[in-house]
Amino acid sequence: MAYVPGVALLAALAVGCSAGSGGGASDADSKPGNPAVTTAPPGKYRTLPAPCRAVPDSTLKDLLPGIAQLSRQQQEKALRGAATITYDTDRKVGCSWKSAAPDSSRNLTIDFERVVSYDPAVSDEDRARALYVKKENAAELPGTGGGSPEKGKGATASAEGEEKEKETPKPGDDQGSADPSASSAPSSAAPSPSASASTSASGDPGPSGSGDEDLRPRVLDGLGDAAFLDDLLTRAGSTAQHRTVSVVFRTSNVLVTVRYGEQPALVTKVPDSKELQEKARSLARKLAEVISG
């Protein structure tokens, strides 16, 4: 007679444990502070354009005038460019071209980088924004102060830089203009953003007056989501001066860099900053259209 109640008791305990386990799981799922993990949205762009075909031949001939003086076979080779060696062409690609003419040699390089965030909480675009800001800060644009937002620094930065130059004139320069010898200093010798601005913007004595202010390294408006321009004039030993204009811009999760340079044949000649900047900016706008198209 005692055996039957024992069996009933064991069955009741088993049912109770099953019910308790189910209730515990339900309670854990319903507890506050344990939300479902959300993944940041992927980037807008999933592919990159073919870099060596991204620039039309007509544009290349304008940027690299020495190509026109080559034979037809040599022109075809020069226009093809040289692809940048990368280990993941789905993430980063580039191409470079160069030409030599009797008066100067020119070179052009373009780079595309598709940024992918491996952090599920950070979107590809946010990661690309952070990388762009890092590049802009590394350029030490005059008047930006570093660590500033991507936009809204153009006119303000220019005005602040101008006031700073007026308040702190350089030794031996009572008019605030750049010392011609500064143009020949190597880029690594630039001690500060102000000195870099004077060296970069001085260039050929041709552009004068208020036009010089527009040629300083600066943030650009109307190009992608954010953009800046850098202008460096270097000289090594007794060789001719070499100017490189760089335009970097971001559009969603893609970063684009355009580097356009010139080295005149004459040691005494300084590359024209205005011409190089205008052509580099024009090419950057075309590349922005290629990406969005």
PDB file of C-alpha atoms in Angstrom, residues 136 139-148 152-165 192-197 216-219:
ATOM      1  CA  GLU A 136      42.403  65.001 -42.419  1.00  0.00           C
ATOM      2  CA  ALA A 139      47.349  66.541 -43.039  1.00  0.00           C
ATOM      3  CA  GLU A 140      47.459  69.300 -40.373  1.00  0.00           C
ATOM      4  CA  LEU A 141      45.456  71.759 -42.450  1.00  0.00           C
ATOM      5  CA  PRO A 142      46.121  75.339 -41.323  1.00  0.00           C
ATOM      6  CA  GLY A 143      43.432  76.775 -39.078  1.00  0.00           C
ATOM      7  CA  THR A 144      41.554  73.524 -38.433  1.00  0.00           C
ATOM      8  CA  GLY A 145      43.068  72.825 -35.033  1.00  0.00           C
ATOM      9  CA  GLY A 146      42.736  69.047 -35.523  1.00  0.00           C
ATOM     10  CA  GLY A 147      39.972  66.780 -34.314  1.00  0.00           C
ATOM     11  CA  SER A 148      37.276  68.912 -35.914  1.00  0.00           C
ATOM     12  CA  GLY A 152      31.968  73.442 -41.789  1.00  0.00           C
ATOM     13  CA  LYS A 153      35.662  74.365 -41.583  1.00  0.00           C
ATOM     14  CA  GLY A 154      36.263  75.878 -45.025  1.00  0.00           C
ATOM     15  CA  ALA A 155      35.719  79.625 -44.770  1.00  0.00           C
ATOM     16  CA  THR A 156      36.136  79.708 -40.992  1.00  0.00           C
ATOM     17  CA  ALA A 157      39.463  77.920 -41.091  1.00  0.00           C
ATOM     18  CA  SER A 158      40.706  80.233 -43.825  1.00  0.00           C
ATOM     19  CA  ALA A 159      39.802  83.320 -41.820  1.00  0.00           C
ATOM     20  CA  GLU A 160      41.350  81.996 -38.611  1.00  0.00           C
ATOM     21  CA  GLY A 161      44.567  81.097 -40.418  1.00  0.00           C
ATOM     22  CA  GLU A 162      44.739  84.564 -41.976  1.00  0.00           C
ATOM     23  CA  GLU A 163      44.314  86.290 -38.601  1.00  0.00           C
ATOM     24  CA  LYS A 164      46.963  84.065 -37.045  1.00  0.00           C
ATOM     25  CA  GLU A 165      49.455  84.945 -39.768  1.00  0.00           C
ATOM     26  CA  SER A 192      53.871  73.628 -38.021  1.00  0.00           C
ATOM     27  CA  PRO A 193      50.631  73.931 -40.014  1.00  0.00           C
ATOM     28  CA  SER A 194      51.308  77.655 -40.522  1.00  0.00           C
ATOM     29  CA  ALA A 195      54.730  76.996 -42.001  1.00  0.00           C
ATOM     30  CA  SER A 196      53.290  74.254 -44.176  1.00  0.00           C
ATOM     31  CA  ALA A 197      50.608  76.611 -45.422  1.00  0.00           C
ATOM     32  CA  ARG A 216      46.325  77.003 -49.078  1.00  0.00           C
ATOM     33  CA  PRO A 217      45.622  73.427 -47.931  1.00  0.00           C
ATOM     34  CA  ARG A 218      41.991  73.444 -46.858  1.00  0.00           C
ATOM     35  CA  VAL A 219      38.679  71.652 -46.421  1.00  0.00           C
TER      36      VAL A 219
END
